[in-house]
CSV table of C-alpha atoms in Angstrom, one decimal:
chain,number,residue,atom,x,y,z
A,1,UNK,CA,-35.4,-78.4,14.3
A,2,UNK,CA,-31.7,-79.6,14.1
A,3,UNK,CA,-29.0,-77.7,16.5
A,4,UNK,CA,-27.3,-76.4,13.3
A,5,UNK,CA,-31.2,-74.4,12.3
A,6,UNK,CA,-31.3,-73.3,15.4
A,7,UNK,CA,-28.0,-71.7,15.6
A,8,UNK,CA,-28.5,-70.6,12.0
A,9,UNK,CA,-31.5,-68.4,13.2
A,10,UNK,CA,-29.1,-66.9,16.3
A,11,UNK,CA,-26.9,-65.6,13.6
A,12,UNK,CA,-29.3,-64.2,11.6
A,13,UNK,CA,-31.1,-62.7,14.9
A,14,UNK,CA,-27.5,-61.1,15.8
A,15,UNK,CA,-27.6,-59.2,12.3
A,16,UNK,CA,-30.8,-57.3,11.2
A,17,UNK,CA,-29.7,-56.2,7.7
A,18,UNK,CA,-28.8,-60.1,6.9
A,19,UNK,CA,-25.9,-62.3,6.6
A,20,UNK,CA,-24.7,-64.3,3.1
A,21,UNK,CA,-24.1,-67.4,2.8
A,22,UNK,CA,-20.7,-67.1,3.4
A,23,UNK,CA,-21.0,-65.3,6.2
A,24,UNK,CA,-23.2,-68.0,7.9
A,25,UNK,CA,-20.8,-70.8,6.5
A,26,UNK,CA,-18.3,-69.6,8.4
A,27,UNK,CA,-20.2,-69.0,11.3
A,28,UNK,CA,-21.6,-72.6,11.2
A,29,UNK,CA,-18.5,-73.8,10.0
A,30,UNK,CA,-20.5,-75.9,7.5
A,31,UNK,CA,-20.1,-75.7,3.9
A,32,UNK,CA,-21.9,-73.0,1.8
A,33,UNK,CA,-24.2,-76.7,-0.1
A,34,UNK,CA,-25.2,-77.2,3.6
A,35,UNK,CA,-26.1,-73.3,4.7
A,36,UNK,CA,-28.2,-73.4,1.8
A,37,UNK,CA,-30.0,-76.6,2.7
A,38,UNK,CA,-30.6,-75.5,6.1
A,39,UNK,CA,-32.1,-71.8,4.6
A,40,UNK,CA,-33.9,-73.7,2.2
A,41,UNK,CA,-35.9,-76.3,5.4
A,42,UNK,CA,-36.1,-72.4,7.2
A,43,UNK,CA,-37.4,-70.8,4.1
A,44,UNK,CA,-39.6,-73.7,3.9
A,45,UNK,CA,-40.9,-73.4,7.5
A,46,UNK,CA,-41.5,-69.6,6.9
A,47,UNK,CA,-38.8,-68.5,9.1
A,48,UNK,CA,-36.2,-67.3,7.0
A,49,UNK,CA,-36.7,-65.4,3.7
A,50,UNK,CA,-34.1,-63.3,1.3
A,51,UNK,CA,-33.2,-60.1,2.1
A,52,UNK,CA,-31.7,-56.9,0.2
A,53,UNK,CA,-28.0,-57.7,-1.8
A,54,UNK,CA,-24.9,-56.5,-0.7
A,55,UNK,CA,-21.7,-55.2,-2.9
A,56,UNK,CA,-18.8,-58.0,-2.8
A,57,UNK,CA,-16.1,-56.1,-4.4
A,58,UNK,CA,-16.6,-55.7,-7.9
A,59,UNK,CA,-18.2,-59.3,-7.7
A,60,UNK,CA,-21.9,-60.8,-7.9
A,61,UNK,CA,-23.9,-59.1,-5.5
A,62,UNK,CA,-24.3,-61.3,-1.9
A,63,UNK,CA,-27.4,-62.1,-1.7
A,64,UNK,CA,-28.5,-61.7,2.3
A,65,UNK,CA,-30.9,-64.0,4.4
A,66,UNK,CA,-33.0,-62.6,7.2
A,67,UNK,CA,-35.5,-63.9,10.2
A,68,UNK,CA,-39.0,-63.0,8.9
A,69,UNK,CA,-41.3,-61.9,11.9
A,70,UNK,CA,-42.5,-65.8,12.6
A,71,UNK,CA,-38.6,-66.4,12.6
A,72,UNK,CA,-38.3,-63.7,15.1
A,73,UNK,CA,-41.0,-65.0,17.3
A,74,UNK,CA,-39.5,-68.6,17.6
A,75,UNK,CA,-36.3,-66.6,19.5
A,76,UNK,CA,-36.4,-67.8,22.8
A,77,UNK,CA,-38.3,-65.4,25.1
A,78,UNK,CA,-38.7,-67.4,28.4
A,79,UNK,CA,-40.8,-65.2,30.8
A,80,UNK,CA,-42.5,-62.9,28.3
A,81,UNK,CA,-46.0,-65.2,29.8
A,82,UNK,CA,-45.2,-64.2,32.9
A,83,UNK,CA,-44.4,-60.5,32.1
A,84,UNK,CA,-47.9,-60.2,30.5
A,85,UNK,CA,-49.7,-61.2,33.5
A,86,UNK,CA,-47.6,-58.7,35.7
A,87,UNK,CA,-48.3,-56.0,33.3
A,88,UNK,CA,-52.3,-56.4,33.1
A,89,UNK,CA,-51.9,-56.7,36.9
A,90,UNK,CA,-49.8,-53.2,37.6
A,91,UNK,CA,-52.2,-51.7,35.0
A,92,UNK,CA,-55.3,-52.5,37.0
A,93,UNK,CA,-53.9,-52.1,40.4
A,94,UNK,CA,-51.7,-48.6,39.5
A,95,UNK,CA,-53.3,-46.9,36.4
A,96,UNK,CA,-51.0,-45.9,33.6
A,97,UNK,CA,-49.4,-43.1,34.7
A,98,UNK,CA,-47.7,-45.1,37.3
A,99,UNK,CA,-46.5,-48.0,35.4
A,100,UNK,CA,-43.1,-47.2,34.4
A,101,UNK,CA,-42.5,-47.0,38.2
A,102,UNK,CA,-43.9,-50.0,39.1
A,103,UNK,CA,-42.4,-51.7,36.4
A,104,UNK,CA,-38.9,-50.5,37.6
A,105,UNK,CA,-39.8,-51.6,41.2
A,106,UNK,CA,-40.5,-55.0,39.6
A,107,UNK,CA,-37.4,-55.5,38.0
A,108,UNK,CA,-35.2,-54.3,41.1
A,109,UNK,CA,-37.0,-57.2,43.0
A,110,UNK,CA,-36.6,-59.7,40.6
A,111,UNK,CA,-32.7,-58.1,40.8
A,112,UNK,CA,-32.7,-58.8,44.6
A,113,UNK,CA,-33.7,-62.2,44.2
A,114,UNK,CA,-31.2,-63.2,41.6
A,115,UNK,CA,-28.3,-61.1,42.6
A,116,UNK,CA,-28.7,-63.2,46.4
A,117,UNK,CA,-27.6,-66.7,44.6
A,118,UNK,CA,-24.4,-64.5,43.7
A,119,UNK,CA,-23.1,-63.0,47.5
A,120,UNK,CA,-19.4,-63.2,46.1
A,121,UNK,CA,-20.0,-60.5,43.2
A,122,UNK,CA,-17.7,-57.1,44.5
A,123,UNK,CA,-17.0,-55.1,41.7
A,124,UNK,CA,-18.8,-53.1,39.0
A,125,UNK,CA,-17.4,-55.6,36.3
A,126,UNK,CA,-18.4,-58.9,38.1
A,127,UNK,CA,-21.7,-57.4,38.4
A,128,UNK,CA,-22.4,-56.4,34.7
A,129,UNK,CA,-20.5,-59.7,33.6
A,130,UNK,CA,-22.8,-62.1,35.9
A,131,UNK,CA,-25.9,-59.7,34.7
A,132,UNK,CA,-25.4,-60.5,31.1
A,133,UNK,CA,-24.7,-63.9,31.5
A,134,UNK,CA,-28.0,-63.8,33.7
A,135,UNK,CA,-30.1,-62.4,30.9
A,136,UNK,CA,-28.5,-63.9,28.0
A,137,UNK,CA,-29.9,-67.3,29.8
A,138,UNK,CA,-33.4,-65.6,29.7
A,139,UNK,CA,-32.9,-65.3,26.0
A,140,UNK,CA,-31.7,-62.3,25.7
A,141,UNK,CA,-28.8,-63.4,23.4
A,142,UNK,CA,-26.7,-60.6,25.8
A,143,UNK,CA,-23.2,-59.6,25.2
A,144,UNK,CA,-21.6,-56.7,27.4
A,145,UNK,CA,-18.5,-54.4,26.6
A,146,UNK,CA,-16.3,-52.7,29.3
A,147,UNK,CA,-15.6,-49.4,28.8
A,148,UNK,CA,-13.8,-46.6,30.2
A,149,UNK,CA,-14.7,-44.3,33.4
A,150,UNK,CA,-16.3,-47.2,35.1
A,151,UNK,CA,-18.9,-47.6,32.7
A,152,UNK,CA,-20.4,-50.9,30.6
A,153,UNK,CA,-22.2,-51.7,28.1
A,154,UNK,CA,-24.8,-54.5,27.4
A,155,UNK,CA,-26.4,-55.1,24.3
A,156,UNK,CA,-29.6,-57.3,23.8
A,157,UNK,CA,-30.6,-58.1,19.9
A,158,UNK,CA,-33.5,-60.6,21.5
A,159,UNK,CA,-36.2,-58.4,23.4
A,160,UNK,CA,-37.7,-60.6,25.8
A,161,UNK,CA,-40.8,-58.3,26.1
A,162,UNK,CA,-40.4,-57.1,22.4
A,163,UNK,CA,-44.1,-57.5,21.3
A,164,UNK,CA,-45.4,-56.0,24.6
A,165,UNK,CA,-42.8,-53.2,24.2
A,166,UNK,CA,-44.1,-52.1,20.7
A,167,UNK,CA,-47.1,-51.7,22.5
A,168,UNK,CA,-46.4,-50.2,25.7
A,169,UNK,CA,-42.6,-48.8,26.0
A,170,UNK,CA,-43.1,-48.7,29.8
A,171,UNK,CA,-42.4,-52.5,29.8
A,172,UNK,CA,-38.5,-51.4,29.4
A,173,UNK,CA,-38.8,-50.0,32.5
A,174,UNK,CA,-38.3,-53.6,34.3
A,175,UNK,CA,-35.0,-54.2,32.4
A,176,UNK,CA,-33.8,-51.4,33.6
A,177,UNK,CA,-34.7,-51.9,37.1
A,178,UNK,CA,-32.9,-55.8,37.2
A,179,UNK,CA,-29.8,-53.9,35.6
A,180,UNK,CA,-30.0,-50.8,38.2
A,181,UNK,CA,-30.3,-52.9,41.0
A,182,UNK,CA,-28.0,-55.7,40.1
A,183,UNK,CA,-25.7,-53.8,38.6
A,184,UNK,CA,-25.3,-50.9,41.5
A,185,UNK,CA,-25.6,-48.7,38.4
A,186,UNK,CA,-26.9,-45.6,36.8
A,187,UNK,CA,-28.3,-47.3,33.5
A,188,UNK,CA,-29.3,-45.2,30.1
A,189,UNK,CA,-31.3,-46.8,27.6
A,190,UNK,CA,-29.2,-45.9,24.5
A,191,UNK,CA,-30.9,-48.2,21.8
A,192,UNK,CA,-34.2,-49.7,22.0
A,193,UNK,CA,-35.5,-52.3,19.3
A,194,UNK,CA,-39.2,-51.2,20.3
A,195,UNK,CA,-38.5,-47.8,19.1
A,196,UNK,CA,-36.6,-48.5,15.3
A,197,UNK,CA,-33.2,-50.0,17.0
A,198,UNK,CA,-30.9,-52.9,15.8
A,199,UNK,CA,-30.2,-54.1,19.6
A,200,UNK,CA,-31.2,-52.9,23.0
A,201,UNK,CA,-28.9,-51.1,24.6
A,202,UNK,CA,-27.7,-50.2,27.6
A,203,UNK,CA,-25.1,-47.8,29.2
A,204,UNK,CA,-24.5,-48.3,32.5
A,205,UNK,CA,-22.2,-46.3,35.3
A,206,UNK,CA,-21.2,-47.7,38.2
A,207,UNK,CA,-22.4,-46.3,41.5
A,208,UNK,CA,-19.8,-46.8,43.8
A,209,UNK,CA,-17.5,-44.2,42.5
């Protein structure tokens, strides 16, 4: 797969109702003859199909492209393995009605661990900003938004753990721990993709006052 597929597919992962060919021309900044190439060699490969239509104005109708699920499953999703190993190993070792605390005390050690290769983070906003470039490198495809009151925002529209969290929402639990311990932050799970959502997420309020 050519660079220009691949960064077809993480616009279209970035929009669940679908993007036109326009839209994606511009992003790529390729012509609209090549976009339509490239979704033809995706639609080809089974990882791209047509969506609903979308009003233009009075115009034709845009048509929109979207991932289908194999599309969605070539997103990059680097330690999802590893996840699944840890989870049939807390599930064994802890029973179910522990795992959402276990999973959380997971993710605040895999926090400590990263968060040590970074001693010159201080405030709140270096924090968040170093966390999402952190995860977006784990294939997250994370972008975070500062907001008033000492509070940030990360979003997610690439669930690492998105097949394991359909099936077990306690898995969210670990995100939540890397972002509470990294972070120094209160963190609230505002959108989920597991549960219906377009992106993950999450709200988080600095602890330092």
């Amino acid at each position: 797969m050519g660079e220009r597929q691949k960064q077809l597919l993480k616009l279209l992962r970035g929009s669940k109702p679908g993007l036109s060919v326009d839209e994606l021309s511009k992003g790529l900044e390729i012509t609209r003859n090549a976009v339509r190439q490239h979704l033809a060699s995706l639609e080809a490969a089974g990882l791209v199909t047509i969506g609903t239509t979308r009003p233009s104005g009075g115009g034709r109708p845009q048509q929109l492209y979207i991932l289908t699920e194999l599309g969605k499953e070539m997103s990059p999703r680097q330690y999802s393995w590893l996840a699944q190993l840890v989870v049939a190993s807390v599930r064994r070792e802890e029973g179910m009605e522990n795992m959402g605390k276990r999973m959380n005390e997971i993710g605040a050690n895999v926090a400590q661990q990263i968060r040590s290769q970074y001693p010159h983070l201080t405030t709140h906003k270096e924090k968040v900003e170093k966390l999402t470039e952190v995860m977006d490198q784990l294939g997250y495809n994370a972008r975070n938004t500062t907001v008033s009151g000492g509070e940030a925002i990360i979003e997610a529209d690439n669930c690492v753990f998105h097949t394991m969290a359909n099936k077990d929402l306690e898995i969210c639990h670990l995100d939540r721990g890397l972002m509470e311990h990294f972070t120094d932050s209160k963190v609230e799970h505002d959108e989920c993709m597991a549960r219906g959502g377009n992106v993950c997420r999450f709200k988080l309020t600095s602890n330092m006052g």
